[in-house]
Short mmCIF file of N, CA and C in Angstrom, two decimals:
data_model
loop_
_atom_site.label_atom_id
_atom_site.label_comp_id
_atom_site.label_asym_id
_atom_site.label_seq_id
_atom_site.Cartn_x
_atom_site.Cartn_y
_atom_site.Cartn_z
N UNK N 239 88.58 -1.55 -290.37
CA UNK N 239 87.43 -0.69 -290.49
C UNK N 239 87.77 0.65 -289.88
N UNK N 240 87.32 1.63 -290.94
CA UNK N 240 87.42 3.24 -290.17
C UNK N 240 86.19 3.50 -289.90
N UNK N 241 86.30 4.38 -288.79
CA UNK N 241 84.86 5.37 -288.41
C UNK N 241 85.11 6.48 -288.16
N UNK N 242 84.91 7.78 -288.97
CA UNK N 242 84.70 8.95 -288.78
C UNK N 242 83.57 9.50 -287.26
N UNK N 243 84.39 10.07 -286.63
CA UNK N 243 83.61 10.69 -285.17
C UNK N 243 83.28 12.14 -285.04
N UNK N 244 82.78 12.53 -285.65
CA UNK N 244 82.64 14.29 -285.03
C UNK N 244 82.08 14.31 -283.69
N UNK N 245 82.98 15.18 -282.77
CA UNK N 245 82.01 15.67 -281.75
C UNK N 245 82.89 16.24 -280.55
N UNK N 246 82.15 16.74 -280.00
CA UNK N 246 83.28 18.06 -278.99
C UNK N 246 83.39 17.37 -277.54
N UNK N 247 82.56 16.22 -277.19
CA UNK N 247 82.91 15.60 -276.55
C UNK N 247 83.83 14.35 -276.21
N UNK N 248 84.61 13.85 -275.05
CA UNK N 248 85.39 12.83 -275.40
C UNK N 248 84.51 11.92 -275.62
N UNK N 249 85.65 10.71 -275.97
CA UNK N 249 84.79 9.28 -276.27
C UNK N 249 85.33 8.72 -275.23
N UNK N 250 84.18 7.97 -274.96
CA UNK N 250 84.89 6.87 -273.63
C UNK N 250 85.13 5.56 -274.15
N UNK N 251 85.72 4.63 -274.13
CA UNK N 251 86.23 3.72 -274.45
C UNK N 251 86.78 3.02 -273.53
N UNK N 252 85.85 1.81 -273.30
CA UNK N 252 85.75 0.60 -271.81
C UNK N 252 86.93 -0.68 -272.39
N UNK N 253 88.22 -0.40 -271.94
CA UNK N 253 88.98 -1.44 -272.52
C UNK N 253 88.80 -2.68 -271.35
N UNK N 254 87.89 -3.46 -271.94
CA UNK N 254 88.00 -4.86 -270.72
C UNK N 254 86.86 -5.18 -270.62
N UNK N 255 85.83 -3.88 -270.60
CA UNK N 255 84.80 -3.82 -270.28
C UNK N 255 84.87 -2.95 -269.16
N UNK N 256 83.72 -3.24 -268.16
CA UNK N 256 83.85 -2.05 -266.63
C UNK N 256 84.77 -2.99 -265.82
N UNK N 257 85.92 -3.63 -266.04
CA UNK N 257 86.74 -4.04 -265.17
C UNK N 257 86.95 -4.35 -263.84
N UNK N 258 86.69 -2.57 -263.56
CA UNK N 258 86.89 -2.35 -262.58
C UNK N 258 85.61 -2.89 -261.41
N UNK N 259 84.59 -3.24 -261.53
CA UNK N 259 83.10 -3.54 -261.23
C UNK N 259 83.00 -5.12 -261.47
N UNK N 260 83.46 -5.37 -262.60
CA UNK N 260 82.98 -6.90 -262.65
C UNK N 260 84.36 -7.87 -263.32
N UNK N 261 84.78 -8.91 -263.37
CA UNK N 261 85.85 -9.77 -264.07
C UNK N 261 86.29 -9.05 -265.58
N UNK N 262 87.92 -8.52 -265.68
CA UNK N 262 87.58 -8.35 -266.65
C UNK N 262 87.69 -9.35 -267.91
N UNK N 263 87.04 -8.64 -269.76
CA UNK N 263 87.57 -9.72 -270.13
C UNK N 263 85.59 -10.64 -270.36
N UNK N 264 84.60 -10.19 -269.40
CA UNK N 264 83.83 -10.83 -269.25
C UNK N 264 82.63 -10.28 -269.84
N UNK N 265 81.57 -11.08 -270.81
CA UNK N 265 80.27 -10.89 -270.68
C UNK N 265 79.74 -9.73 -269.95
N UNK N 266 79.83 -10.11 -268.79
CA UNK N 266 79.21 -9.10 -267.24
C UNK N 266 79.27 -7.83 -267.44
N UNK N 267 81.39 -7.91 -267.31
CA UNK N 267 81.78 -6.46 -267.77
C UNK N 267 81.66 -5.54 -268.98
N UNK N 268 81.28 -6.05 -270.12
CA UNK N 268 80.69 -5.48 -271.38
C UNK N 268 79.62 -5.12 -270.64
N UNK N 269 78.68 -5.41 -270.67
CA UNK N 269 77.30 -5.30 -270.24
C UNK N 269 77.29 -3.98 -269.39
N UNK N 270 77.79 -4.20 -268.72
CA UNK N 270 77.93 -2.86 -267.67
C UNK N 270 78.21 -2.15 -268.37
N UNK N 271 79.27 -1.93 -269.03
CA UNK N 271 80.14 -0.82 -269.37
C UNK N 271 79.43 0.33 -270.50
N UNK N 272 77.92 -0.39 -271.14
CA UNK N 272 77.46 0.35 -272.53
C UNK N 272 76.09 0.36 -271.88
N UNK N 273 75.79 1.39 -272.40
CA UNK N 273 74.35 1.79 -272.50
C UNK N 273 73.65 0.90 -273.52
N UNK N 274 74.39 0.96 -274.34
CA UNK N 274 73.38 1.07 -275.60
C UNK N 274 72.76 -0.14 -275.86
N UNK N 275 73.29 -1.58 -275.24
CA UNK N 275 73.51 -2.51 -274.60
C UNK N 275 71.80 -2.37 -273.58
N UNK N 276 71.56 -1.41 -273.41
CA UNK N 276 70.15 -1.42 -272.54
C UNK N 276 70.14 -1.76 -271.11
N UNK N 277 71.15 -1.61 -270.44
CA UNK N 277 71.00 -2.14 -269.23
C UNK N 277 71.11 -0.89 -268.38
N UNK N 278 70.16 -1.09 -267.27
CA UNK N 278 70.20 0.10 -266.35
C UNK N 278 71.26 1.05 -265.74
N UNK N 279 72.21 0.14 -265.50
CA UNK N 279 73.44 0.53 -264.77
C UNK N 279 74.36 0.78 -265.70
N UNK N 280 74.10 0.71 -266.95
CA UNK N 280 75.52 0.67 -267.69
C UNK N 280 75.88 2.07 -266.82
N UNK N 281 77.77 1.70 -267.32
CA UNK N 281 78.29 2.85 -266.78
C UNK N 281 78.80 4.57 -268.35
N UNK N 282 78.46 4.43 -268.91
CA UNK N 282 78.61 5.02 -270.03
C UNK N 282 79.59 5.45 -271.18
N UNK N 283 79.66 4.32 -271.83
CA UNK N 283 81.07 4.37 -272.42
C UNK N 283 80.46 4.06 -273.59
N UNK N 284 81.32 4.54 -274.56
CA UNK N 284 80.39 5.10 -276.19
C UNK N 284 81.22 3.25 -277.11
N UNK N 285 82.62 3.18 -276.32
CA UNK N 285 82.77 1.92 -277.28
C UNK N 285 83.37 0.64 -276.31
N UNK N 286 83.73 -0.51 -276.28
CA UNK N 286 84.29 -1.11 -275.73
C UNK N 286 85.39 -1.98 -276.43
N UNK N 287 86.62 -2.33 -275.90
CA UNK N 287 87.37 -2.44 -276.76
C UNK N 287 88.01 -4.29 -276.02
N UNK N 288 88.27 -4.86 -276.57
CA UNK N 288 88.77 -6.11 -276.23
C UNK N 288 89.20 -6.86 -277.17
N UNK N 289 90.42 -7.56 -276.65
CA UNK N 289 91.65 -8.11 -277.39
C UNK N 289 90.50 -9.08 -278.48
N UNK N 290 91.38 -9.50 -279.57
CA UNK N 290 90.62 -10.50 -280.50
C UNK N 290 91.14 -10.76 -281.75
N UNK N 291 91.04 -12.05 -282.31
CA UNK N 291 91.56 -12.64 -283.07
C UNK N 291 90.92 -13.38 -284.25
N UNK N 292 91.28 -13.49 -285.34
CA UNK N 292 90.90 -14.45 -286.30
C UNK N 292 91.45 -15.93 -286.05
N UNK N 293 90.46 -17.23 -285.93
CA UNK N 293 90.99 -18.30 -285.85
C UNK N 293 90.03 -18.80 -286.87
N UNK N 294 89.98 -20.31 -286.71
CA UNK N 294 90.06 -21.02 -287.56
C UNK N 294 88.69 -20.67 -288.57
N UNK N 295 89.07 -21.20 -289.89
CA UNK N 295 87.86 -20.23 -290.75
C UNK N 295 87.23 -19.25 -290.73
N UNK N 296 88.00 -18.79 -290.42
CA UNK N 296 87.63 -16.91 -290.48
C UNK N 296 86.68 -16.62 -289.39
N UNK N 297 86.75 -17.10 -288.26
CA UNK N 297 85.65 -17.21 -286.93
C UNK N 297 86.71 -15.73 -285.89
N UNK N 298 85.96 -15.31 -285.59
CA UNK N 298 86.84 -14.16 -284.39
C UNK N 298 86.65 -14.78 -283.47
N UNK N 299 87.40 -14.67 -282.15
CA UNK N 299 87.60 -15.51 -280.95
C UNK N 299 87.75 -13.79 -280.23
N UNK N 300 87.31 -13.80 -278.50
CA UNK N 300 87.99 -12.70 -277.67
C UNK N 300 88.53 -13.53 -276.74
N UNK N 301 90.15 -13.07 -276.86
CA UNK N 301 91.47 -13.21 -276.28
C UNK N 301 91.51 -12.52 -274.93
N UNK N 302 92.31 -13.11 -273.91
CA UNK N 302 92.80 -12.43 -272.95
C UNK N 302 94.06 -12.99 -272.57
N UNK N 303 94.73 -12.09 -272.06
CA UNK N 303 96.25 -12.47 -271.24
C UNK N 303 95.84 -13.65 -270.10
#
């Protein structure tokens, strides 16, 4: 999938989630990491990015080391 972005600001992009704040890799740390997500504290990051895979019947799984 492509997505066209215009805009003069950077993008933030939470690889793990907020990591750094909560396990990464986790529920928790997504949560934190996005607004858009609705939670008070998010920390403000426009995407979040985490490892992931196609397994069995076409189901996505999120991977970690």
């Amino acid at each position: 999938m492509s997505v066209a972005i215009s805009t003069t600001s950077p993008i933030i992009i939470a690889h793990r989630g907020a990591s750094g704040y909560r396990p990464e890799h986790t529920l928790a740390a997504y949560e934190l990491a996005m607004p858009a997500a609705g939670y008070a504290y998010a920390l403000g990051a426009d995407y979040i990015e985490s490892p992931s895979e196609t397994v069995f019947n076409s189901t996505y799984a999120l991977t970690g080391d």
